[in-house]
């Protein structure tokens, strides 16, 4: 009897935490989305508009077609996707993965991506940040700076007939800055300029020749 009463008491005590949390979804066609500080959300979607996750806010997904996505300090989201727009991951913010077609991707100090980071046309820049997956681009520059770390490697793909011709004319620049590290392979299917700081550590390089530099800038 005592054991039965004990288990009943435990179920009552933790019954509230066992219930699934109700998350707020926001879905728009025309208009931006702004969350509250420390708010909890499910899906954030808009077609024409930007999305901003406030300080400490979290969401399962954030997606837009024409607009930027910004995470403020300590915000988190499982995945962010845009077609025409930049992605900004603020200080100490965390994401699962990031993908955009035409837009830059910027990671600020202490921010983390657990998965891949992808763009077609746009710079990818890490400032004292970490990417657990691969960084992938076609026409964008890549800057891994200030002690940043990329676990899954870097890949610059060869443009195909589906991409705009203007994007295939320039030579992307890849900079691995001071005290930064790329653990996985660096694979280049097209011509790039690869600049690696003397204090940086990189994995195997295929398709390019690394040029070493010292100082703050190449």
mmCIF file of C-alpha atoms in Angstrom:
data_model
loop_
_atom_site.group_PDB
_atom_site.id
_atom_site.type_symbol
_atom_site.label_atom_id
_atom_site.label_comp_id
_atom_site.label_asym_id
_atom_site.label_seq_id
_atom_site.Cartn_x
_atom_site.Cartn_y
_atom_site.Cartn_z
ATOM 1 C CA UNK A 1 0.000 0.000 0.000
ATOM 2 C CA UNK A 2 2.769 2.442 0.921
ATOM 3 C CA UNK A 3 4.508 1.807 -2.430
ATOM 4 C CA UNK A 4 1.259 2.445 -4.298
ATOM 5 C CA UNK A 5 0.674 5.720 -2.487
ATOM 6 C CA UNK A 6 4.266 6.758 -3.171
ATOM 7 C CA UNK A 7 3.935 6.232 -6.937
ATOM 8 C CA UNK A 8 0.607 8.091 -6.987
ATOM 9 C CA UNK A 9 2.213 11.018 -5.181
ATOM 10 C CA UNK A 10 5.072 11.070 -7.709
ATOM 11 C CA UNK A 11 2.658 11.082 -10.652
ATOM 12 C CA UNK A 12 0.701 13.964 -9.138
ATOM 13 C CA UNK A 13 3.854 15.949 -8.396
ATOM 14 C CA UNK A 14 5.266 15.609 -11.909
ATOM 15 C CA UNK A 15 2.025 15.425 -13.840
ATOM 16 C CA UNK A 16 2.277 19.062 -14.943
ATOM 17 C CA UNK A 17 5.766 18.658 -16.401
ATOM 18 C CA UNK A 18 4.762 15.530 -18.300
ATOM 19 C CA UNK A 19 2.253 17.445 -20.381
ATOM 20 C CA UNK A 20 3.481 18.791 -23.703
ATOM 21 C CA UNK A 21 4.059 22.526 -23.771
ATOM 22 C CA UNK A 22 1.701 24.459 -26.036
ATOM 23 C CA UNK A 23 3.729 26.521 -28.497
ATOM 24 C CA UNK A 24 2.479 29.506 -30.465
ATOM 25 C CA UNK A 25 2.565 29.355 -34.275
ATOM 26 C CA UNK A 26 2.664 32.531 -36.395
ATOM 27 C CA UNK A 27 1.877 32.329 -40.116
ATOM 28 C CA UNK A 28 1.695 35.353 -42.422
ATOM 29 C CA UNK A 29 1.739 36.139 -46.136
ATOM 30 C CA UNK A 30 2.641 39.835 -46.092
ATOM 31 C CA UNK A 31 4.224 41.169 -42.954
ATOM 32 C CA UNK A 32 7.112 40.751 -40.567
ATOM 33 C CA UNK A 33 7.135 38.638 -37.410
ATOM 34 C CA UNK A 34 8.461 39.916 -34.090
ATOM 35 C CA UNK A 35 8.557 37.714 -31.009
ATOM 36 C CA UNK A 36 8.601 38.600 -27.322
ATOM 37 C CA UNK A 37 11.632 38.275 -25.079
ATOM 38 C CA UNK A 38 11.926 34.699 -23.746
ATOM 39 C CA UNK A 39 8.817 33.678 -25.703
ATOM 40 C CA UNK A 40 8.245 30.070 -26.777
ATOM 41 C CA UNK A 41 7.049 29.429 -30.325
ATOM 42 C CA UNK A 42 6.458 26.597 -32.728
ATOM 43 C CA UNK A 43 6.506 27.526 -36.416
ATOM 44 C CA UNK A 44 7.256 31.085 -37.579
ATOM 45 C CA UNK A 45 6.455 31.535 -41.285
ATOM 46 C CA UNK A 46 5.981 34.480 -43.621
ATOM 47 C CA UNK A 47 6.267 35.029 -47.363
ATOM 48 C CA UNK A 48 7.074 38.724 -47.641
ATOM 49 C CA UNK A 49 8.598 39.936 -44.426
ATOM 50 C CA UNK A 50 11.410 39.505 -41.946
ATOM 51 C CA UNK A 51 11.490 37.417 -38.764
ATOM 52 C CA UNK A 52 13.104 38.516 -35.504
ATOM 53 C CA UNK A 53 13.493 36.253 -32.482
ATOM 54 C CA UNK A 54 13.903 38.466 -29.429
ATOM 55 C CA UNK A 55 16.377 37.959 -26.602
ATOM 56 C CA UNK A 56 16.023 34.486 -25.149
ATOM 57 C CA UNK A 57 13.131 33.528 -27.429
ATOM 58 C CA UNK A 58 12.923 30.052 -28.943
ATOM 59 C CA UNK A 59 11.111 28.456 -31.887
ATOM 60 C CA UNK A 60 11.025 25.150 -33.698
ATOM 61 C CA UNK A 61 11.327 26.644 -37.209
ATOM 62 C CA UNK A 62 11.621 30.084 -38.819
ATOM 63 C CA UNK A 63 11.014 30.409 -42.579
ATOM 64 C CA UNK A 64 10.566 33.290 -45.001
ATOM 65 C CA UNK A 65 10.759 33.768 -48.760
ATOM 66 C CA UNK A 66 11.519 37.473 -49.106
ATOM 67 C CA UNK A 67 13.014 38.795 -45.913
ATOM 68 C CA UNK A 68 15.764 38.382 -43.355
ATOM 69 C CA UNK A 69 15.850 36.245 -40.204
ATOM 70 C CA UNK A 70 17.512 37.623 -37.077
ATOM 71 C CA UNK A 71 18.189 35.923 -33.762
ATOM 72 C CA UNK A 72 18.934 38.251 -30.880
ATOM 73 C CA UNK A 73 21.071 37.283 -27.883
ATOM 74 C CA UNK A 74 20.420 33.798 -26.454
ATOM 75 C CA UNK A 75 17.636 33.065 -28.921
ATOM 76 C CA UNK A 76 17.322 29.538 -30.291
ATOM 77 C CA UNK A 77 15.585 27.775 -33.169
ATOM 78 C CA UNK A 78 15.853 24.294 -34.666
ATOM 79 C CA UNK A 79 16.109 25.480 -38.280
ATOM 80 C CA UNK A 80 16.021 28.752 -40.203
ATOM 81 C CA UNK A 81 15.397 29.070 -43.937
ATOM 82 C CA UNK A 82 15.122 31.992 -46.345
ATOM 83 C CA UNK A 83 15.124 32.352 -50.110
ATOM 84 C CA UNK A 84 15.931 36.028 -50.584
ATOM 85 C CA UNK A 85 17.254 37.333 -47.310
ATOM 86 C CA UNK A 86 20.159 37.329 -44.875
ATOM 87 C CA UNK A 87 20.465 35.267 -41.693
ATOM 88 C CA UNK A 88 21.900 36.796 -38.516
ATOM 89 C CA UNK A 89 22.661 34.653 -35.466
ATOM 90 C CA UNK A 90 23.305 36.878 -32.457
ATOM 91 C CA UNK A 91 25.610 36.444 -29.499
ATOM 92 C CA UNK A 92 25.133 33.154 -27.620
ATOM 93 C CA UNK A 93 22.249 32.201 -29.927
ATOM 94 C CA UNK A 94 21.812 28.595 -31.031
ATOM 95 C CA UNK A 95 20.344 26.998 -34.152
ATOM 96 C CA UNK A 96 20.030 23.529 -35.586
ATOM 97 C CA UNK A 97 20.738 24.474 -39.207
ATOM 98 C CA UNK A 98 20.647 27.497 -41.522
ATOM 99 C CA UNK A 99 19.880 27.778 -45.230
ATOM 100 C CA UNK A 100 19.376 30.668 -47.634
ATOM 101 C CA UNK A 101 19.684 31.099 -51.399
ATOM 102 C CA UNK A 102 20.402 34.792 -51.897
ATOM 103 C CA UNK A 103 21.689 36.296 -48.693
ATOM 104 C CA UNK A 104 24.573 36.487 -46.254
ATOM 105 C CA UNK A 105 24.868 34.399 -43.080
ATOM 106 C CA UNK A 106 26.518 35.965 -40.019
ATOM 107 C CA UNK A 107 27.347 34.269 -36.713
ATOM 108 C CA UNK A 108 28.247 36.503 -33.794
ATOM 109 C CA UNK A 109 30.375 35.722 -30.748
ATOM 110 C CA UNK A 110 29.388 32.610 -28.861
ATOM 111 C CA UNK A 111 26.707 31.527 -31.325
ATOM 112 C CA UNK A 112 26.372 27.878 -32.372
ATOM 113 C CA UNK A 113 24.927 25.899 -35.258
ATOM 114 C CA UNK A 114 24.609 22.210 -34.506
ATOM 115 C CA UNK A 115 24.067 21.303 -38.172
ATOM 116 C CA UNK A 116 24.898 22.556 -41.665
ATOM 117 C CA UNK A 117 25.031 26.149 -42.880
ATOM 118 C CA UNK A 118 24.233 26.682 -46.558
ATOM 119 C CA UNK A 119 23.891 29.547 -49.009
ATOM 120 C CA UNK A 120 24.209 29.923 -52.778
ATOM 121 C CA UNK A 121 24.907 33.646 -53.229
ATOM 122 C CA UNK A 122 26.067 35.374 -50.083
ATOM 123 C CA UNK A 123 28.941 35.575 -47.611
ATOM 124 C CA UNK A 124 29.145 33.242 -44.626
ATOM 125 C CA UNK A 125 30.997 34.742 -41.679
ATOM 126 C CA UNK A 126 31.792 33.332 -38.228
ATOM 127 C CA UNK A 127 33.131 35.549 -35.449
ATOM 128 C CA UNK A 128 34.182 33.413 -32.465
ATOM 129 C CA UNK A 129 31.360 31.012 -33.314
ATOM 130 C CA UNK A 130 30.941 27.280 -33.911
ATOM 131 C CA UNK A 131 29.349 25.180 -36.656
ATOM 132 C CA UNK A 132 28.908 21.508 -35.862
ATOM 133 C CA UNK A 133 28.078 20.521 -39.441
ATOM 134 C CA UNK A 134 29.354 21.559 -42.868
ATOM 135 C CA UNK A 135 29.541 25.003 -44.449
ATOM 136 C CA UNK A 136 28.356 24.901 -48.053
ATOM 137 C CA UNK A 137 28.160 27.590 -50.734
ATOM 138 C CA UNK A 138 28.406 28.118 -54.483
ATOM 139 C CA UNK A 139 29.280 31.772 -55.063
ATOM 140 C CA UNK A 140 29.722 33.186 -51.574
ATOM 141 C CA UNK A 141 32.836 34.173 -49.650
ATOM 142 C CA UNK A 142 33.553 32.362 -46.380
ATOM 143 C CA UNK A 143 35.259 33.886 -43.333
ATOM 144 C CA UNK A 144 36.070 31.754 -40.292
ATOM 145 C CA UNK A 145 37.471 34.270 -37.825
ATOM 146 C CA UNK A 146 38.545 34.942 -34.253
ATOM 147 C CA UNK A 147 38.915 31.384 -33.009
ATOM 148 C CA UNK A 148 35.822 29.970 -34.701
ATOM 149 C CA UNK A 149 35.452 26.222 -35.242
ATOM 150 C CA UNK A 150 33.815 24.238 -38.056
ATOM 151 C CA UNK A 151 33.508 20.532 -37.312
ATOM 152 C CA UNK A 152 32.021 19.266 -40.570
ATOM 153 C CA UNK A 153 34.315 20.905 -43.115
ATOM 154 C CA UNK A 154 33.758 23.333 -45.969
ATOM 155 C CA UNK A 155 32.467 22.708 -49.463
ATOM 156 C CA UNK A 156 32.260 25.176 -52.365
ATOM 157 C CA UNK A 157 30.193 23.592 -55.097
ATOM 158 C CA UNK A 158 30.576 23.957 -58.834
ATOM 159 C CA UNK A 159 27.839 26.192 -60.308
ATOM 160 C CA UNK A 160 25.399 24.438 -62.594
ATOM 161 C CA UNK A 161 23.123 25.693 -65.342
ATOM 162 C CA UNK A 162 20.454 26.494 -62.790
ATOM 163 C CA UNK A 163 22.420 29.339 -61.177
ATOM 164 C CA UNK A 164 22.692 32.843 -62.569
ATOM 165 C CA UNK A 165 25.606 33.406 -64.912
ATOM 166 C CA UNK A 166 26.693 36.558 -63.097
ATOM 167 C CA UNK A 167 27.383 34.543 -59.982
ATOM 168 C CA UNK A 168 29.793 32.190 -61.712
ATOM 169 C CA UNK A 169 32.211 34.901 -62.865
ATOM 170 C CA UNK A 170 33.751 35.877 -59.529
ATOM 171 C CA UNK A 171 36.242 33.801 -57.538
ATOM 172 C CA UNK A 172 35.044 33.164 -53.966
ATOM 173 C CA UNK A 173 37.466 33.971 -51.153
ATOM 174 C CA UNK A 174 37.797 31.597 -48.214
ATOM 175 C CA UNK A 175 39.611 32.943 -45.136
ATOM 176 C CA UNK A 176 40.482 30.817 -42.102
ATOM 177 C CA UNK A 177 41.542 33.393 -39.535
ATOM 178 C CA UNK A 178 43.712 33.425 -36.435
ATOM 179 C CA UNK A 179 43.240 30.536 -33.971
ATOM 180 C CA UNK A 180 40.339 29.160 -35.999
ATOM 181 C CA UNK A 181 39.840 25.514 -36.908
ATOM 182 C CA UNK A 182 38.178 23.521 -39.682
ATOM 183 C CA UNK A 183 38.185 19.886 -38.621
ATOM 184 C CA UNK A 184 36.625 18.250 -41.665
ATOM 185 C CA UNK A 185 37.851 18.367 -45.273
ATOM 186 C CA UNK A 186 37.869 21.536 -47.369
ATOM 187 C CA UNK A 187 36.491 20.541 -50.774
ATOM 188 C CA UNK A 188 36.457 22.983 -53.679
ATOM 189 C CA UNK A 189 34.729 22.055 -56.928
ATOM 190 C CA UNK A 190 35.543 25.422 -58.469
ATOM 191 C CA UNK A 191 38.327 27.995 -58.314
ATOM 192 C CA UNK A 192 38.651 29.773 -54.969
ATOM 193 C CA UNK A 193 41.205 31.872 -53.131
ATOM 194 C CA UNK A 194 42.060 30.027 -49.917
ATOM 195 C CA UNK A 195 43.860 32.041 -47.238
ATOM 196 C CA UNK A 196 44.848 30.349 -43.972
ATOM 197 C CA UNK A 197 46.347 32.074 -40.933
ATOM 198 C CA UNK A 198 49.589 30.665 -39.531
ATOM 199 C CA UNK A 199 47.837 29.835 -36.237
ATOM 200 C CA UNK A 200 44.800 28.198 -37.865
ATOM 201 C CA UNK A 201 44.264 24.452 -38.160
ATOM 202 C CA UNK A 202 42.548 22.861 -41.148
ATOM 203 C CA UNK A 203 41.737 19.409 -42.471
ATOM 204 C CA UNK A 204 42.470 17.926 -45.882
ATOM 205 C CA UNK A 205 42.234 20.345 -48.817
ATOM 206 C CA UNK A 206 40.929 19.176 -52.211
ATOM 207 C CA UNK A 207 40.778 21.443 -55.255
ATOM 208 C CA UNK A 208 42.732 24.471 -54.005
ATOM 209 C CA UNK A 209 46.121 25.537 -52.679
ATOM 210 C CA UNK A 210 46.201 27.140 -49.240
ATOM 211 C CA UNK A 211 48.111 30.410 -48.942
ATOM 212 C CA UNK A 212 49.382 31.169 -45.437
ATOM 213 C CA UNK A 213 49.273 34.641 -43.885
ATOM 214 C CA UNK A 214 50.009 36.283 -40.554
ATOM 215 C CA UNK A 215 48.554 39.361 -38.863
ATOM 216 C CA UNK A 216 44.931 40.386 -38.522
ATOM 217 C CA UNK A 217 44.129 40.505 -42.233
ATOM 218 C CA UNK A 218 45.349 38.516 -45.252
#
